[in-house]
Coordinates of C-alpha atoms and ligand atoms in Angstrom, one line a residue:
M1 CA -25.5 -92.2 -70.6
K2 CA -24.5 -95.9 -71.8
L3 CA -22.7 -98.2 -70.1
T4 CA -21.1 -101.2 -72.0
V5 CA -20.1 -104.2 -70.1
L6 CA -16.2 -105.7 -70.7
G7 CA -16.2 -108.1 -68.2
K8 CA -18.6 -108.8 -65.0
Y9 CA -16.6 -111.8 -64.0
G10 CA -15.0 -111.9 -60.6
P11 CA -12.7 -112.5 -58.8
Y12 CA -11.6 -114.8 -62.1
P13 CA -13.6 -114.9 -65.8
K14 CA -15.5 -117.4 -67.5
A15 CA -13.8 -119.4 -70.5
G16 CA -13.7 -116.9 -73.0
G17 CA -15.3 -113.4 -70.2
A18 CA -13.3 -111.1 -68.8
T19 CA -13.2 -109.9 -64.9
T20 CA -14.9 -106.6 -63.9
S21 CA -14.5 -103.7 -66.6
Y22 CA -17.0 -101.0 -68.7
L23 CA -17.0 -98.5 -70.5
V24 CA -19.1 -95.6 -69.3
E25 CA -19.9 -92.8 -72.3
C26 CA -21.9 -89.1 -71.5
C27 CA -21.8 -85.9 -72.9
G28 CA -19.6 -87.5 -75.6
K29 CA -16.9 -88.5 -73.2
K30 CA -15.4 -91.9 -72.8
I31 CA -14.4 -93.3 -69.4
L32 CA -12.8 -97.0 -68.6
L33 CA -14.5 -98.1 -65.1
D34 CA -12.0 -100.5 -63.7
A35 CA -9.9 -102.3 -65.8
G36 CA -10.2 -106.3 -65.1
S37 CA -7.8 -109.2 -66.8
G38 CA -9.5 -109.4 -70.5
S39 CA -11.0 -105.6 -70.2
L40 CA -7.7 -104.0 -72.5
S41 CA -9.2 -106.4 -75.8
R42 CA -12.9 -105.9 -74.8
V43 CA -12.5 -101.9 -74.7
Q44 CA -11.0 -101.8 -77.9
Q45 CA -14.2 -103.6 -80.0
Y46 CA -15.5 -100.2 -79.2
C47 CA -13.3 -97.4 -79.5
S48 CA -9.4 -96.8 -79.5
L49 CA -7.6 -96.6 -76.6
D50 CA -6.7 -92.7 -77.4
D51 CA -10.5 -92.1 -77.1
L52 CA -10.3 -92.6 -73.5
D53 CA -10.9 -89.9 -71.4
M54 CA -10.3 -90.9 -68.2
I55 CA -10.2 -94.7 -65.9
I56 CA -11.3 -94.9 -62.6
L57 CA -10.6 -98.1 -60.8
T58 CA -12.4 -98.2 -57.9
H59 CA -9.8 -100.5 -56.3
L60 CA -6.8 -102.4 -56.5
H61 CA -7.9 -106.0 -56.5
S62 CA -5.8 -107.7 -59.6
D63 CA -9.8 -108.8 -60.8
H64 CA -10.2 -105.1 -61.2
C65 CA -7.0 -103.4 -62.5
A66 CA -5.3 -106.2 -63.8
D67 CA -5.0 -104.6 -67.4
M68 CA -4.0 -101.8 -66.0
F69 CA -0.7 -102.9 -66.5
V70 CA -0.9 -104.1 -69.8
L71 CA -2.2 -100.7 -70.3
R72 CA 1.4 -99.3 -69.7
Y73 CA 3.7 -101.0 -72.3
A74 CA 0.4 -99.0 -74.9
P75 CA 1.9 -96.4 -76.8
L76 CA -0.7 -94.0 -75.6
K77 CA -0.7 -90.4 -77.4
H78 CA -2.0 -88.4 -74.4
P79 CA -1.1 -89.3 -71.2
V80 CA -4.8 -90.4 -70.3
P81 CA -6.1 -89.2 -66.3
V82 CA -6.2 -92.8 -63.7
Y83 CA -8.7 -91.9 -60.4
L84 CA -7.5 -94.4 -58.6
P85 CA -7.0 -95.4 -54.6
A86 CA -3.2 -94.4 -52.3
T87 CA -3.4 -97.9 -51.2
P88 CA -1.9 -100.8 -51.7
A89 CA 1.0 -99.3 -52.0
W90 CA 2.6 -101.5 -54.6
E91 CA -0.1 -101.5 -57.0
H92 CA -0.2 -97.6 -56.7
D93 CA 2.6 -96.9 -56.8
T94 CA 3.6 -98.9 -60.0
L95 CA 1.0 -97.2 -61.8
C96 CA 1.4 -93.8 -60.7
A97 CA 5.6 -94.3 -61.9
C98 CA 3.8 -94.7 -65.5
E99 CA 4.5 -91.5 -67.5
R100 CA 1.2 -92.3 -69.7
F101 CA -1.2 -92.0 -67.4
K102 CA -1.5 -89.0 -64.9
A103 CA -2.3 -90.4 -61.3
S104 CA -4.7 -89.2 -59.2
N105 CA -5.7 -90.4 -55.5
I106 CA -9.6 -91.2 -55.4
T107 CA -10.5 -90.1 -51.9
E108 CA -14.3 -90.2 -49.4
G109 CA -16.4 -87.7 -50.4
L110 CA -14.5 -86.7 -53.6
E111 CA -16.3 -85.0 -56.1
L112 CA -14.9 -84.3 -59.8
A113 CA -17.3 -82.2 -61.5
F114 CA -17.3 -80.9 -65.2
P115 CA -20.1 -77.7 -64.7
A116 CA -19.7 -77.6 -69.0
L117 CA -20.4 -80.9 -69.5
K118 CA -23.3 -80.9 -66.4
V119 CA -21.3 -84.5 -65.2
S120 CA -20.6 -85.0 -61.6
I121 CA -18.2 -88.1 -60.8
S122 CA -18.4 -89.1 -56.8
F123 CA -16.6 -91.3 -54.3
C124 CA -18.1 -93.3 -51.4
Q125 CA -15.6 -95.7 -49.7
T126 CA -17.0 -99.3 -49.4
L127 CA -15.8 -102.4 -46.6
H128 CA -13.7 -104.2 -48.7
P129 CA -10.2 -106.0 -47.1
V130 CA -8.6 -102.8 -49.1
E131 CA -8.9 -99.7 -49.8
C132 CA -11.8 -99.5 -52.6
Y133 CA -14.8 -97.1 -53.7
A134 CA -18.5 -97.0 -55.1
V135 CA -18.8 -94.7 -57.7
K136 CA -21.9 -92.0 -58.7
F137 CA -22.0 -91.0 -61.9
R138 CA -24.7 -88.2 -62.4
A139 CA -25.5 -86.8 -66.3
E140 CA -27.9 -86.3 -69.0
G141 CA -31.0 -85.7 -65.6
K142 CA -29.8 -89.4 -64.2
S143 CA -27.4 -91.3 -61.7
F144 CA -25.4 -94.3 -61.9
V145 CA -23.8 -96.0 -58.9
F146 CA -21.4 -98.6 -59.4
S147 CA -20.7 -100.4 -56.0
G148 CA -16.7 -101.5 -57.1
D149 CA -16.5 -104.6 -54.3
S150 CA -18.1 -104.4 -51.1
R151 CA -19.6 -106.5 -48.2
Y152 CA -23.1 -104.6 -47.1
S153 CA -23.3 -101.6 -45.7
D154 CA -25.5 -99.0 -45.0
H155 CA -23.4 -95.7 -45.9
L156 CA -23.8 -97.6 -49.5
A157 CA -27.1 -97.8 -49.6
G158 CA -27.0 -93.9 -48.3
F159 CA -24.9 -93.2 -51.3
C160 CA -27.1 -95.2 -53.7
R161 CA -30.3 -93.3 -52.7
D162 CA -32.7 -92.6 -55.7
A163 CA -29.9 -93.9 -57.9
D164 CA -31.7 -94.8 -61.4
V165 CA -30.1 -97.9 -61.9
V166 CA -27.5 -99.0 -59.3
M167 CA -24.9 -101.6 -59.9
L168 CA -23.9 -103.3 -57.0
D169 CA -21.0 -106.4 -56.3
S170 CA -23.3 -109.7 -56.2
G171 CA -20.6 -112.3 -54.9
F172 CA -22.2 -114.6 -53.6
L173 CA -25.6 -116.8 -52.5
N174 CA -27.0 -116.0 -49.1
E175 CA -26.5 -119.1 -48.5
D176 CA -22.9 -119.0 -48.6
H177 CA -23.2 -116.2 -45.8
P178 CA -21.9 -118.4 -42.7
Q179 CA -20.6 -116.7 -39.5
K180 CA -17.6 -115.2 -41.3
I181 CA -17.5 -111.7 -42.6
L182 CA -17.9 -112.0 -46.4
P183 CA -15.1 -109.2 -49.1
H184 CA -18.4 -109.2 -51.4
M185 CA -22.2 -109.0 -50.3
T186 CA -24.8 -111.3 -51.2
V187 CA -27.2 -111.2 -54.1
G188 CA -29.8 -110.5 -51.3
E189 CA -27.7 -108.3 -49.8
A190 CA -27.1 -106.4 -53.3
A191 CA -31.2 -106.4 -53.5
Q192 CA -31.4 -105.3 -49.7
T193 CA -29.2 -102.2 -51.1
A194 CA -31.3 -101.1 -54.0
K195 CA -34.4 -101.5 -51.8
T196 CA -33.2 -99.4 -49.6
A197 CA -32.5 -96.9 -51.7
R198 CA -35.7 -96.8 -53.8
A199 CA -33.3 -96.9 -56.8
G200 CA -35.2 -97.8 -60.0
K201 CA -32.9 -100.9 -61.2
L202 CA -30.8 -103.2 -60.1
F203 CA -27.9 -104.5 -61.9
L204 CA -26.1 -107.5 -60.8
T205 CA -22.1 -107.8 -61.5
H206 CA -19.3 -109.2 -60.0
I207 CA -20.2 -112.5 -61.1
N208 CA -18.8 -115.8 -59.8
P209 CA -18.4 -118.6 -62.4
T210 CA -19.6 -121.6 -60.4
Y211 CA -22.9 -120.5 -59.9
C212 CA -26.4 -120.7 -62.0
E213 CA -26.9 -116.8 -62.8
Q214 CA -30.9 -118.3 -62.7
D215 CA -30.0 -119.5 -58.7
L216 CA -28.3 -115.2 -58.3
L217 CA -31.4 -113.9 -60.4
R218 CA -34.4 -115.4 -58.1
E219 CA -32.5 -114.4 -54.7
A220 CA -32.5 -110.6 -55.9
C221 CA -35.7 -110.9 -57.7
A222 CA -37.2 -111.9 -53.9
I223 CA -36.4 -108.5 -52.6
F224 CA -36.1 -106.7 -55.3
Q225 CA -38.0 -107.4 -58.9
D226 CA -36.5 -105.4 -60.9
T227 CA -33.1 -106.7 -61.5
I228 CA -31.3 -107.6 -64.3
I229 CA -27.7 -110.1 -64.6
V230 CA -25.2 -108.0 -67.0
Q231 CA -24.1 -109.6 -70.0
E232 CA -20.6 -109.4 -71.5
K233 CA -20.9 -106.6 -75.0
T234 CA -23.7 -105.5 -74.0
E235 CA -24.6 -102.0 -74.0
Y236 CA -27.1 -100.6 -71.5
I237 CA -28.7 -97.2 -72.0
I238 CA -29.4 -95.6 -68.8
Ligands
ZN301 ZN1 -11.9 -107.1 -54.8

């Protein structure tokens, strides 16, 4: 499996950056995983929009789906399958109304199996202010989980179990974790999730541009050593 990071920032990008979006390639298929701001331009540095076999939206917050509203205007040769949560209604219904998208709703426990390719894609609902799903890819003998957005959840840690790579929402430092409930994991919680799951590697993403990346990495590595912060326009082999 190949993971190309198109956008790693959230909830807004650094100058020259993009918000959450990745290109996942496995068994000859190209899957756009989230489509945050700036992603539509970035993905075309790697493939034509007509080459996309599927689009998965973990949730319908703008930093994960903004460019889908722009993709509506692109003259795609064939409708592209789009998997997305059923809510919030306005975002869902607007995207579903586009004839260039063949939309299907994601539900808890959904598994898309492609036996001929030996690929499966499964989903697990996360804890976030809007309906959101983590995604697990199994292909080419490897497994890879992307959390979407989530605060800490044992359910998510279970979903990540034994994955070769987990790429987790790392929106805050532990020091920013007061009594209130945050919409994202802290980096420490992401590292704890990877450790509990006995994952092979942890990729930190959803990076807030106000943070120093070294501070984020230090907090994670104290709990889970095999951690990196993903970098945009970079390819990772899983
Ligand atoms: Zn979100």
